[in-house]
mmCIF file of C-alpha atoms in Angstrom:
data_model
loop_
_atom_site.group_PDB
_atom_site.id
_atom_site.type_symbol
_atom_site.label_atom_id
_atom_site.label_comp_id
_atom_site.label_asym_id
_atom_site.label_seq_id
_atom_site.Cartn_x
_atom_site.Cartn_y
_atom_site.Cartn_z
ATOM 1 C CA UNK A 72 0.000 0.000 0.000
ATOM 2 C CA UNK A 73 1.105 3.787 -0.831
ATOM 3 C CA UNK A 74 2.455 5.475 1.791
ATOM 4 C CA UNK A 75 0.495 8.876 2.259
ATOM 5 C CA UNK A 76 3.744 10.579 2.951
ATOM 6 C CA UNK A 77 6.711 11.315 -0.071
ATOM 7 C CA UNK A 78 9.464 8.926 -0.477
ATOM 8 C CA UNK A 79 12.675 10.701 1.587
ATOM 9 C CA UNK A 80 15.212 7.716 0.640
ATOM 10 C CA UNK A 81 16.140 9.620 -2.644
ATOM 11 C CA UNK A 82 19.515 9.208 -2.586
ATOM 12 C CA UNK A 83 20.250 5.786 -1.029
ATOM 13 C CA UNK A 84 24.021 5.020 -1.361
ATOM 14 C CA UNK A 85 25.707 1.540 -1.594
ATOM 15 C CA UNK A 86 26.816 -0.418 1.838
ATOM 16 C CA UNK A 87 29.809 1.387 3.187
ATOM 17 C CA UNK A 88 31.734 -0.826 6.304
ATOM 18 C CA UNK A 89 33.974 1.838 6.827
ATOM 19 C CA UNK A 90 34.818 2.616 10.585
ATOM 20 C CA UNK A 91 31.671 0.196 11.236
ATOM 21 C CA UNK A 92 33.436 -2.925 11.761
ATOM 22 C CA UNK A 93 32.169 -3.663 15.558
ATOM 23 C CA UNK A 94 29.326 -5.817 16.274
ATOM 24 C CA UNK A 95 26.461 -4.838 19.014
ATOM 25 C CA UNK A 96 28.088 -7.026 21.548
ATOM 26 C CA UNK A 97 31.496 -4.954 21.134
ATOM 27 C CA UNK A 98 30.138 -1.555 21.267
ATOM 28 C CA UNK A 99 28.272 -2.993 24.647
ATOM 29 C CA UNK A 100 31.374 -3.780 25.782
ATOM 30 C CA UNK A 101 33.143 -0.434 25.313
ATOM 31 C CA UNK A 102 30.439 1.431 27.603
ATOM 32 C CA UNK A 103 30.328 1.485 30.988
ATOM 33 C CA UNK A 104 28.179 4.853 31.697
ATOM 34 C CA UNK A 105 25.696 6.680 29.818
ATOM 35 C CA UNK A 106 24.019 10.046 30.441
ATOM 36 C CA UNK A 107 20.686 11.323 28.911
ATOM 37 C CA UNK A 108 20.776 15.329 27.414
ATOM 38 C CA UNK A 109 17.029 15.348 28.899
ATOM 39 C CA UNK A 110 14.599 18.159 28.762
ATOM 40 C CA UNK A 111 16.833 19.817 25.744
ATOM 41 C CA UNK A 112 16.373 18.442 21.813
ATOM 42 C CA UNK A 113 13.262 17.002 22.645
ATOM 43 C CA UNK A 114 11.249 19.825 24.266
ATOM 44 C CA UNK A 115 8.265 20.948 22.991
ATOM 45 C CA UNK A 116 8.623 24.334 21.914
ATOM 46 C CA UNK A 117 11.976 24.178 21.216
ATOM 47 C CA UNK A 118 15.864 23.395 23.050
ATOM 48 C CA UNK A 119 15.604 25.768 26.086
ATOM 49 C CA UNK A 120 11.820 25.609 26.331
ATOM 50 C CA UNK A 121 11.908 23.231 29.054
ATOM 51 C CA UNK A 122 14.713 25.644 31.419
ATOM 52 C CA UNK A 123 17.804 24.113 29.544
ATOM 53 C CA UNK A 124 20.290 26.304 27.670
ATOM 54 C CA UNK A 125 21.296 25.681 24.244
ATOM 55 C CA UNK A 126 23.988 22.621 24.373
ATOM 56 C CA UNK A 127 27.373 24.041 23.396
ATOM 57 C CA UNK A 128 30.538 21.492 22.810
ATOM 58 C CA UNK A 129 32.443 22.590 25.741
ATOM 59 C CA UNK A 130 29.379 21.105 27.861
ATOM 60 C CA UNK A 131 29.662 17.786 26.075
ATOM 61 C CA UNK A 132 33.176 18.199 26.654
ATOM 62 C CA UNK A 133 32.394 18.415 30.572
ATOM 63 C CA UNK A 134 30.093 14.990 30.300
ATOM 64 C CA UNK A 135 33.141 13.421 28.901
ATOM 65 C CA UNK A 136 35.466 14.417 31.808
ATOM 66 C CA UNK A 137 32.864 13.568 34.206
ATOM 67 C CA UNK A 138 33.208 9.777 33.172
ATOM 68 C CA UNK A 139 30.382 9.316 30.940
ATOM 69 C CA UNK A 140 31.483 7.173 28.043
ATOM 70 C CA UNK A 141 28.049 7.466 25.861
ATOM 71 C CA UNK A 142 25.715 9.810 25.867
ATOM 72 C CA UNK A 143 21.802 9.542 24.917
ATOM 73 C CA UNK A 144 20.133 12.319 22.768
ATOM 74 C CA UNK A 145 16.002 12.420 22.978
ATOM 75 C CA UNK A 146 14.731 14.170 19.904
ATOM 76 C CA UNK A 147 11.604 15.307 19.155
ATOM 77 C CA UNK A 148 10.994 15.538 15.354
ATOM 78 C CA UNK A 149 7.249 15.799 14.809
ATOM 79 C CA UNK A 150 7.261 19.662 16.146
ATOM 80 C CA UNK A 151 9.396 20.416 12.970
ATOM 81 C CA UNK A 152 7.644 17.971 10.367
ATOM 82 C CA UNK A 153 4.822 19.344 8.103
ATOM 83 C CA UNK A 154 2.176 17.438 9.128
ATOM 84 C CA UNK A 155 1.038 17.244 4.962
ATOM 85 C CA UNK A 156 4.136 15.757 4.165
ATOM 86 C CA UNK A 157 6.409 14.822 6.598
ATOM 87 C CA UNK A 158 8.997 17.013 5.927
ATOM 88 C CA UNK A 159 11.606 17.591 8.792
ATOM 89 C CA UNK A 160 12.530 21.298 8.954
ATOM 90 C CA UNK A 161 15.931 21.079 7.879
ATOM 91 C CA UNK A 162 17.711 23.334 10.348
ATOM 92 C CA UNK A 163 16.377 21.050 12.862
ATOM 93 C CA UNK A 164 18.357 18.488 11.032
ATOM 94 C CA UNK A 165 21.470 20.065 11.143
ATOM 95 C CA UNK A 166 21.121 21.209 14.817
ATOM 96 C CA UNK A 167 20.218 17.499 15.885
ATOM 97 C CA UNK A 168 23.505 17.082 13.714
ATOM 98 C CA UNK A 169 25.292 19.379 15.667
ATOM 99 C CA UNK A 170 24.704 18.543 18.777
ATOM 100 C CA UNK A 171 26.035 14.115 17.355
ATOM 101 C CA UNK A 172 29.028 15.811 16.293
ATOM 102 C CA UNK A 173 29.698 17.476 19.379
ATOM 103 C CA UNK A 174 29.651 14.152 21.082
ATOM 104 C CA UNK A 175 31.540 12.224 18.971
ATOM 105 C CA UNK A 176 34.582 14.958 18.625
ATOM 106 C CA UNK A 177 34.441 14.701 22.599
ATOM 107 C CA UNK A 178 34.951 10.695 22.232
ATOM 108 C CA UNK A 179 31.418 10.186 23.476
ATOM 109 C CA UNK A 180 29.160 6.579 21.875
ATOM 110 C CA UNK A 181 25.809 8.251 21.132
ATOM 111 C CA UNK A 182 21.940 6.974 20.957
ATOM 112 C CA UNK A 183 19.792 9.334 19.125
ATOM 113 C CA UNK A 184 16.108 8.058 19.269
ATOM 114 C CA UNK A 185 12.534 9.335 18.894
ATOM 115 C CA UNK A 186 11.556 10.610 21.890
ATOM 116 C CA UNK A 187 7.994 10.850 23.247
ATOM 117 C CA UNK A 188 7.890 13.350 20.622
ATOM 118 C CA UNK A 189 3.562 14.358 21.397
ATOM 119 C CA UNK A 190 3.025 10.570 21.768
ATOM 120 C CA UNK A 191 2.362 10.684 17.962
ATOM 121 C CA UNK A 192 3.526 7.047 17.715
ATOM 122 C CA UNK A 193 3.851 6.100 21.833
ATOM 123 C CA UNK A 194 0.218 6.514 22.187
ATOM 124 C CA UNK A 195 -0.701 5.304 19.030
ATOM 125 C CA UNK A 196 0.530 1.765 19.286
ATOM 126 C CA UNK A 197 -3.416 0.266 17.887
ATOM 127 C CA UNK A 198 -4.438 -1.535 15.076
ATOM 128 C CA UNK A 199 -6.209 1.442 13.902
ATOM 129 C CA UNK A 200 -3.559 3.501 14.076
ATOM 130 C CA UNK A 201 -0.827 0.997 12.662
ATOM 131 C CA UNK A 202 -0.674 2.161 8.757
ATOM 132 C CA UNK A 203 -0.654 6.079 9.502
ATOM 133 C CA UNK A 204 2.453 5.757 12.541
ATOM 134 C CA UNK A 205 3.918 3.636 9.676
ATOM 135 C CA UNK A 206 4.232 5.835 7.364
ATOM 136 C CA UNK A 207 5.086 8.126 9.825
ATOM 137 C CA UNK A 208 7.593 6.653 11.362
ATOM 138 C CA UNK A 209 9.017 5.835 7.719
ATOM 139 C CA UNK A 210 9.354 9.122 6.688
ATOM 140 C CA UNK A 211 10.819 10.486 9.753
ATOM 141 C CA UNK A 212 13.678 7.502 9.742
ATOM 142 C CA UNK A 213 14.736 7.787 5.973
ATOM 143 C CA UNK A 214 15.347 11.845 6.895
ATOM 144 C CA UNK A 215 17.011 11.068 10.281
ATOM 145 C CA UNK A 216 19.618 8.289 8.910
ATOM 146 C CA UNK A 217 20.205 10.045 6.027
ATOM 147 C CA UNK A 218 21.266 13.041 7.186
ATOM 148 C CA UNK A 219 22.966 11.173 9.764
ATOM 149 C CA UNK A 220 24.876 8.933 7.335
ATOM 150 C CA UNK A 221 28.066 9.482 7.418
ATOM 151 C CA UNK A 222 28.836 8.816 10.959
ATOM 152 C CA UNK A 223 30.519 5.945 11.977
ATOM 153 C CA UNK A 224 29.915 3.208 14.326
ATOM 154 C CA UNK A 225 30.072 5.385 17.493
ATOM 155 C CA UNK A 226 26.279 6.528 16.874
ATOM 156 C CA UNK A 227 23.547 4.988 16.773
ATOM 157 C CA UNK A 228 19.885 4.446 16.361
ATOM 158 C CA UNK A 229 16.907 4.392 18.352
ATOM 159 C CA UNK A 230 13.303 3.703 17.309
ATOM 160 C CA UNK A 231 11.091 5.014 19.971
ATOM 161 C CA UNK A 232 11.429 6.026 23.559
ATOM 162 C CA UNK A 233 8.494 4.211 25.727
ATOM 163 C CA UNK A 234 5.854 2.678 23.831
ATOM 164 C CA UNK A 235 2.315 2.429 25.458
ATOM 165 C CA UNK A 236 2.040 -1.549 24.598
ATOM 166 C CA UNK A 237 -0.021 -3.642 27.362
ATOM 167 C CA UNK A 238 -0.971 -6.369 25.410
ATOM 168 C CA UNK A 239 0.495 -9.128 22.830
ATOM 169 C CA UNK A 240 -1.959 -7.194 20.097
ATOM 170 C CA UNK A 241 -0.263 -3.652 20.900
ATOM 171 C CA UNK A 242 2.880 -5.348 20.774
ATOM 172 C CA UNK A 243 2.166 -6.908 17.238
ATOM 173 C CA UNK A 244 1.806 -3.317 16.208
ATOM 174 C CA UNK A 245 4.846 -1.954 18.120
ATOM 175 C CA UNK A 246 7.266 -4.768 16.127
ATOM 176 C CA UNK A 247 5.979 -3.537 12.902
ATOM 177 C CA UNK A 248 6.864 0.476 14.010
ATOM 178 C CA UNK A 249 10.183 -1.468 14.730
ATOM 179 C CA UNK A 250 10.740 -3.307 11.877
ATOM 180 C CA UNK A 251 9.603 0.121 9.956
ATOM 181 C CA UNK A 252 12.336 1.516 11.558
ATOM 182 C CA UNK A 253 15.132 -0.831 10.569
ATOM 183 C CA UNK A 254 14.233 -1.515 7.022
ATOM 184 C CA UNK A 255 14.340 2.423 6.762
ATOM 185 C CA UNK A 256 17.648 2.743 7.937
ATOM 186 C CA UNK A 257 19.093 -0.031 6.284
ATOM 187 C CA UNK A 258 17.380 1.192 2.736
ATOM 188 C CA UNK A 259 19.502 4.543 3.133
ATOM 189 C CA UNK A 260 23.119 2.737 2.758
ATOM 190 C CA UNK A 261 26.119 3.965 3.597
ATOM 191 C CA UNK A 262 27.314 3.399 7.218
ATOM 192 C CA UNK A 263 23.481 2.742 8.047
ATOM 193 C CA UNK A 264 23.770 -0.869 6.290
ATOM 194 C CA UNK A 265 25.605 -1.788 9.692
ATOM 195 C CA UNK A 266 25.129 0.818 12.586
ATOM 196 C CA UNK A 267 23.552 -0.626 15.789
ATOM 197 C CA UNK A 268 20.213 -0.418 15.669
ATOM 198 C CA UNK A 269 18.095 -0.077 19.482
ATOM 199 C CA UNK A 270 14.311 -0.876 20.000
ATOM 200 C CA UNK A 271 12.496 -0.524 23.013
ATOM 201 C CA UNK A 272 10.409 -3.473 24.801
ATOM 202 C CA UNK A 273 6.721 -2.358 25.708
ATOM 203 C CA UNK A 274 6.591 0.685 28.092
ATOM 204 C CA UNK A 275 10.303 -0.343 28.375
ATOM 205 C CA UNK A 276 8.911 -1.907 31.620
ATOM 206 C CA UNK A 277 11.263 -5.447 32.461
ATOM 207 C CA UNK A 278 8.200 -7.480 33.214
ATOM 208 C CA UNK A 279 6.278 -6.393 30.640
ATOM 209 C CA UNK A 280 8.872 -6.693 28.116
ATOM 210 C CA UNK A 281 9.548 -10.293 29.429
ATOM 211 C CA UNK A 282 5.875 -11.192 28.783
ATOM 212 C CA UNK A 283 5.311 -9.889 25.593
ATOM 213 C CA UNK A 284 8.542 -9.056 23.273
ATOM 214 C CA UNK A 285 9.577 -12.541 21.995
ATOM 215 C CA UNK A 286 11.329 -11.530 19.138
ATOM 216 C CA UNK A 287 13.855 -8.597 17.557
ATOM 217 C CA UNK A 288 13.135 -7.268 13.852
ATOM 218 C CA UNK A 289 14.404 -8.887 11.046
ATOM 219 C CA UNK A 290 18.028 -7.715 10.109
ATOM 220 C CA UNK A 291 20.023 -7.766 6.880
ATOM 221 C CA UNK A 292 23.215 -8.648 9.431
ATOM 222 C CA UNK A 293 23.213 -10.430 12.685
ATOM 223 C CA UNK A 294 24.464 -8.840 16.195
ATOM 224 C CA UNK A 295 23.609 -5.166 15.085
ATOM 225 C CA UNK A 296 21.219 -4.515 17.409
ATOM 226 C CA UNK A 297 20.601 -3.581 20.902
ATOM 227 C CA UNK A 298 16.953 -3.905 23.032
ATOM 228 C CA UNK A 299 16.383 -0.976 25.374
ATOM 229 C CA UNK A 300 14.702 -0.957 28.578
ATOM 230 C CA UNK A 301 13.924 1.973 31.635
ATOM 231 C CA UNK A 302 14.132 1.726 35.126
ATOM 232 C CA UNK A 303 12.060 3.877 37.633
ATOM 233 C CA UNK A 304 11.685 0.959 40.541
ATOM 234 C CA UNK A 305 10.160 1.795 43.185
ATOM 235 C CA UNK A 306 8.578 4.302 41.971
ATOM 236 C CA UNK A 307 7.376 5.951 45.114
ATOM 237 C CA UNK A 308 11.027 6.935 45.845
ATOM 238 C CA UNK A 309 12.293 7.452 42.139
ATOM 239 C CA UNK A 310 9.508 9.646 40.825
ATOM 240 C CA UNK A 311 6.336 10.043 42.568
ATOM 241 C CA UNK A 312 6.403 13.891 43.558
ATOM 242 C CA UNK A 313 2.826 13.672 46.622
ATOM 243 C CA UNK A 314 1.021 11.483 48.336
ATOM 244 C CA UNK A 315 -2.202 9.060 47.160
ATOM 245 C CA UNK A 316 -4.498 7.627 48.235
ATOM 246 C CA UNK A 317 -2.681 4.416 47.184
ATOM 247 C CA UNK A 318 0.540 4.870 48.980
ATOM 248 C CA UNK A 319 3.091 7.236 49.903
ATOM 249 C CA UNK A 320 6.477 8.899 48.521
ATOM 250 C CA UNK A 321 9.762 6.848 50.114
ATOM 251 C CA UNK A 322 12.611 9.237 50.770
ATOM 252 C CA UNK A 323 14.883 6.115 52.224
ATOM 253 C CA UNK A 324 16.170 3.331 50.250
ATOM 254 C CA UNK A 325 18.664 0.691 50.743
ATOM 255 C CA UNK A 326 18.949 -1.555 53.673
ATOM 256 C CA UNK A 327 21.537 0.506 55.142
ATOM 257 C CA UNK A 328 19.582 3.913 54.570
ATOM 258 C CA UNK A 329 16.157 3.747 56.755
ATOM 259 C CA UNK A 330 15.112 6.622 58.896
ATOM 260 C CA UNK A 331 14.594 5.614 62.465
ATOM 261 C CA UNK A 332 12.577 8.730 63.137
ATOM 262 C CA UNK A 333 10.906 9.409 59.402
ATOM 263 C CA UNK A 334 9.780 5.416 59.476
ATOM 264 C CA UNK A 335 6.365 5.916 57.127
ATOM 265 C CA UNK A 336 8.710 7.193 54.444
ATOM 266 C CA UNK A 337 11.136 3.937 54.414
ATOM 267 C CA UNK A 338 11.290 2.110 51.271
ATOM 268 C CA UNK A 339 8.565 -0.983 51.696
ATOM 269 C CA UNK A 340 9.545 -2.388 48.264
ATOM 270 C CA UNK A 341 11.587 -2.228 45.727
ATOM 271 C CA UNK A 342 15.163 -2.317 47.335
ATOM 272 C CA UNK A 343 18.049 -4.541 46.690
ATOM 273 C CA UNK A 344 16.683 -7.745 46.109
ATOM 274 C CA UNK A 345 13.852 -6.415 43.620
ATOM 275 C CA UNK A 346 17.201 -4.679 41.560
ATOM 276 C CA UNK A 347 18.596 -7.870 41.364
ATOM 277 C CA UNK A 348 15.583 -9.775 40.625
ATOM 278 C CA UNK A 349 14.675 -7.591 37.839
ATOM 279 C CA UNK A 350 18.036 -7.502 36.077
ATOM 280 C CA UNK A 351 18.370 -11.309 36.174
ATOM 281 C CA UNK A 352 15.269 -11.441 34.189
ATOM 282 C CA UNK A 353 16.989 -8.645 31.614
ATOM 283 C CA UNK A 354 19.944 -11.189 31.470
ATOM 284 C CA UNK A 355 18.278 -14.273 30.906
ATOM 285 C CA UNK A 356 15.888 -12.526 28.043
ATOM 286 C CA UNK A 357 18.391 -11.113 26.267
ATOM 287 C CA UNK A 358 22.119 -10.494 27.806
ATOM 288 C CA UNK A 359 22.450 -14.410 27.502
ATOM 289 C CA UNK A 360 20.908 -14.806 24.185
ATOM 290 C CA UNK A 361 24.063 -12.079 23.003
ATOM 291 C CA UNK A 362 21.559 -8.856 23.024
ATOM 292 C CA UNK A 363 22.796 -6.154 24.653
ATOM 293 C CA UNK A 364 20.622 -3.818 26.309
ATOM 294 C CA UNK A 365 20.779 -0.453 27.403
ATOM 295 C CA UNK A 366 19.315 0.690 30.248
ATOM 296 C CA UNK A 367 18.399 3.772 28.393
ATOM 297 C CA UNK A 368 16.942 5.819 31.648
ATOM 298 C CA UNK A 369 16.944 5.745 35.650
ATOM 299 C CA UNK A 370 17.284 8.231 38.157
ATOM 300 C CA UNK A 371 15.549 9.452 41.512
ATOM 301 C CA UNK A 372 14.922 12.512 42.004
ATOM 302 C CA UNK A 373 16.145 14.804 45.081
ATOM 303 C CA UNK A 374 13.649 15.819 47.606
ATOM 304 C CA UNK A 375 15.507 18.765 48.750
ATOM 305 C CA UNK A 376 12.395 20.902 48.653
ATOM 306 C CA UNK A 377 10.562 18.277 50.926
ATOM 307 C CA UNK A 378 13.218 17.460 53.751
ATOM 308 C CA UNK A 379 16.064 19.746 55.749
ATOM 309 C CA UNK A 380 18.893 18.889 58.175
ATOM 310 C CA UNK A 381 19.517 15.399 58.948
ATOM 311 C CA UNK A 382 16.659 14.028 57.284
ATOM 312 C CA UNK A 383 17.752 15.722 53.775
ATOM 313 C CA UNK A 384 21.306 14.413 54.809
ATOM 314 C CA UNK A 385 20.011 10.967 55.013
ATOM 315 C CA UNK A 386 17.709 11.019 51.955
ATOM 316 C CA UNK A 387 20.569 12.242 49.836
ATOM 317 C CA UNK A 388 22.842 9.284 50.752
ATOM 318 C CA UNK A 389 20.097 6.933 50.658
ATOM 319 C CA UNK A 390 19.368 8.290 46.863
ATOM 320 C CA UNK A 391 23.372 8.049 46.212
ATOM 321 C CA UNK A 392 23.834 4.570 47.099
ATOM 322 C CA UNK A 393 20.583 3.791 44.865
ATOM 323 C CA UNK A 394 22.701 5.153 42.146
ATOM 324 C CA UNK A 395 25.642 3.577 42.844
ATOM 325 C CA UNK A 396 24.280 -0.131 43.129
ATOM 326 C CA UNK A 397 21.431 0.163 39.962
ATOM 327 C CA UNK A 398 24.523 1.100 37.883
ATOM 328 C CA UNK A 399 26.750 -1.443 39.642
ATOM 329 C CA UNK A 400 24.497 -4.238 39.253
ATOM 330 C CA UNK A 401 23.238 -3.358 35.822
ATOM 331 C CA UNK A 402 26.698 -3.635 34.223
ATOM 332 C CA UNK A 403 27.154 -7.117 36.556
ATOM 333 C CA UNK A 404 24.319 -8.649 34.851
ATOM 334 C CA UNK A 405 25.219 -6.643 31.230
ATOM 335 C CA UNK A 406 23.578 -3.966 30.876
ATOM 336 C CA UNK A 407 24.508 -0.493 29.866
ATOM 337 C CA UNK A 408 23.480 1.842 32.310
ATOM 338 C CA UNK A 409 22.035 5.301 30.788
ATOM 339 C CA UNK A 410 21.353 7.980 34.071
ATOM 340 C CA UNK A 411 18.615 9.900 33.262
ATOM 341 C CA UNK A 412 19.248 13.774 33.745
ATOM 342 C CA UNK A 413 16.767 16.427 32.924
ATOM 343 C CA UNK A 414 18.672 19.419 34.078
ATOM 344 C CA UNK A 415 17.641 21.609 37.034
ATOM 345 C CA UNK A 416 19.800 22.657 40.532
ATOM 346 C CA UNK A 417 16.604 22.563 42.454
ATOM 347 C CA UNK A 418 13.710 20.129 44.554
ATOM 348 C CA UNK A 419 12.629 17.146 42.494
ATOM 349 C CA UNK A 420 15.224 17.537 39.865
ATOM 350 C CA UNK A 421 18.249 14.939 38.866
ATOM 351 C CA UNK A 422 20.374 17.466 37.076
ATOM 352 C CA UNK A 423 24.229 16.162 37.816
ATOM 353 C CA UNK A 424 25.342 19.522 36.330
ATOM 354 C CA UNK A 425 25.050 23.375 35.596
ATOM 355 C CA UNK A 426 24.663 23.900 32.332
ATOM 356 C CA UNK A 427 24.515 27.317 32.326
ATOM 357 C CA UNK A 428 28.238 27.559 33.912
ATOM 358 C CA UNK A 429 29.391 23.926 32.134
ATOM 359 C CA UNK A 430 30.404 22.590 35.996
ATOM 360 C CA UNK A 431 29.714 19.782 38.381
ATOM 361 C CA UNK A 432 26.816 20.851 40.459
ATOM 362 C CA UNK A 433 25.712 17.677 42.056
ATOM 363 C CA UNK A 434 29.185 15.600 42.919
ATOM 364 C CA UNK A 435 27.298 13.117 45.312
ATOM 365 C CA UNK A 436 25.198 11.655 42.598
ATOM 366 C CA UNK A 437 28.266 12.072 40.053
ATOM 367 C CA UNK A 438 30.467 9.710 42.824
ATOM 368 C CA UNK A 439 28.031 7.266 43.156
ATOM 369 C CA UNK A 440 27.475 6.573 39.376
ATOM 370 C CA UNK A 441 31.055 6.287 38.702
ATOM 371 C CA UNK A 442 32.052 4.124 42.050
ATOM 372 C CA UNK A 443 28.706 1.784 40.745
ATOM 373 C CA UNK A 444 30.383 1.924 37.343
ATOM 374 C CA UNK A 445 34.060 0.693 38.620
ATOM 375 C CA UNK A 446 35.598 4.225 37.340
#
């Protein structure tokens, strides 16, 4: 069937392997620590709409020295797409552009993905829906890896960010937004024939992606691609900002780390042994089978807005050592550990750094990451 958008693969080029000679499993192998440039390419309204300045390569520099070895870029694209056509404005190309080439020049592995991007395809993952976010999803891809072509092996793709899938039906419809995805690539040549290539499971929960993704797309090689997965457990203490009915907000986690006086805000669930349960279950679905996955998001927010004196003090070094043993025990069972940071110095934020003075704002949370990472 006809796509309702134009064809952007005009100018596909033949295979190129040059610099793209590692597999998946090597480029896994290579990264210990990701960070996330959140609330910046993909905000809605543009780069700084979301209180983030405009990302300069002496910042990406910084990441570098602060012992990140990849970084991931969310970009939204539909904002700048005619909705008619398609059509990705194409200074938004070359900014997105920008921004890959200042991480590679600062020796960073990058992961540029759609982001949530309006939910056009994350909450559009239906039957009904399917041939429309196809074509979508087509068009956007052919632009994207073209323009993105002639990078080597250090960056690489990423269909979606978390996809709204519940079901084995939704997920029949997410692996064809997949497979859309990597036959568009691959059609464009060049150094796209073999980049790494990273889907997401469904809601890039670890349950639900155990229950329902059985299978990767179809590629034209084999070990060039990489599943992705988030993790927000518990979520009371990671991202849940007031109270419900249904429970409260921890501010303590780790068995070393309860209050003795602030008791109703202990962790209940979700500690050590849940961490370890859940990444076995990444390791036997995939890390075993010789996918790598990225762990393409996790963080917990601070709660300095909520808690002073020795209770903030606590919280803090509760939240640190949650950092440190996530990342520690994600690369033990082989997983690439991406910490997610939206910017911000203030309550409720899990910015690591200024960015308007390119310095280390929060070094307790920087520590812990890199101890959990063996730097």
């Amino acid at each position: 069937m006809a796509s309702r958008y134009p064809d952007y693969n005009t100018n596909p080029i033949a295979p190129d392997a040059t610099g793209m000679s590692s597999t998946a499993t090597e480029i896994a192998s290579r990264i210990k620590l990701g960070w996330n440039l959140g609330n910046t390419l993909e905000a809605i309204g543009g780069e700084t709409a979301w209180g983030n300045p405009k990302t300069t390569s002496q910042f990406i520099q910084l990441v570098k020295q602060s012992g990140f070895d990849a970084i991931r870029l969310p970009v939204s694209w539909n904002q700048y797409a005619n909705q008619s056509t398609a059509k990705i404005d194409s200074a938004w190309l070359n900014r997105v552009r920008e921004v890959v080439q200042y991480s590679v020049d600062a020796g960073l592995y990058v992961v540029v993905n759609i982001h949530w991007d309006e939910g056009w395809l994350e909450h559009n993952i239906t039957e009904a829906k399917k041939a429309e976010v196809n074509d979508k999803q087509r068009a956007f891809w052919q632009q994207i890896a073209t323009h993105l072509r002639d990078f080597d092996e250090r960056v690489m793709f990423a269909s979606a960010n978390e996809p709204n899938v519940d079901n084995a039906s939704q997920m029949a419809v997410l692996e064809s937004y997949h497979q859309t995805f990597v036959d568009a690539v691959r059609a464009t040549g060049g150094k796209n024939a073999y980049r790494v290539l990273v889907v997401q499971g469904p809601r890039t929960d670890i349950e639900l992606t155990d229950q329902l993704m059985r299978q990767l797309p179809v590629d034209t090689l084999q070990n060039r691609m990489m599943a992705e997965l988030h993790f927000y457990t518990p979520y009371q203490f990671t991202l849940m900002s007031e109270d419900a009915d249904w429970g409260k907000q921890f501010f303590y986690w780790g068995r070393n780390f309860h209050s003795t006086t602030d008791t109703s805000r202990n962790a209940t669930w979700g500690e050590e042994d849940e961490v370890d349960r859940l990444f076995g279950i990444v390791k036997q679905q995939f890390v075993n089978k010789g996918i790598p996955v990225i762990l393409g998001e996790y963080c917990a927010q601070r709660r300095t807005g909520q808690l002073s004196g020795a209770a903030l003090e606590l919280h803090l070094a509760s939240r640190a050592y949650f950092h440190r043993y996530v990342t520690q025990k994600a690369l033990e069972n082989g997983i690439l550990p991406f910490y997610w940071d939206a910017g911000g110095l203030d309550n409720f934020s899990s910015g690591i750094f200024n960015r308007n003075t390119n310095t280390v704002f929060d070094q307790q949370t920087l520590d812990a990451l890199r101890l959990g990472a063996g730097k």
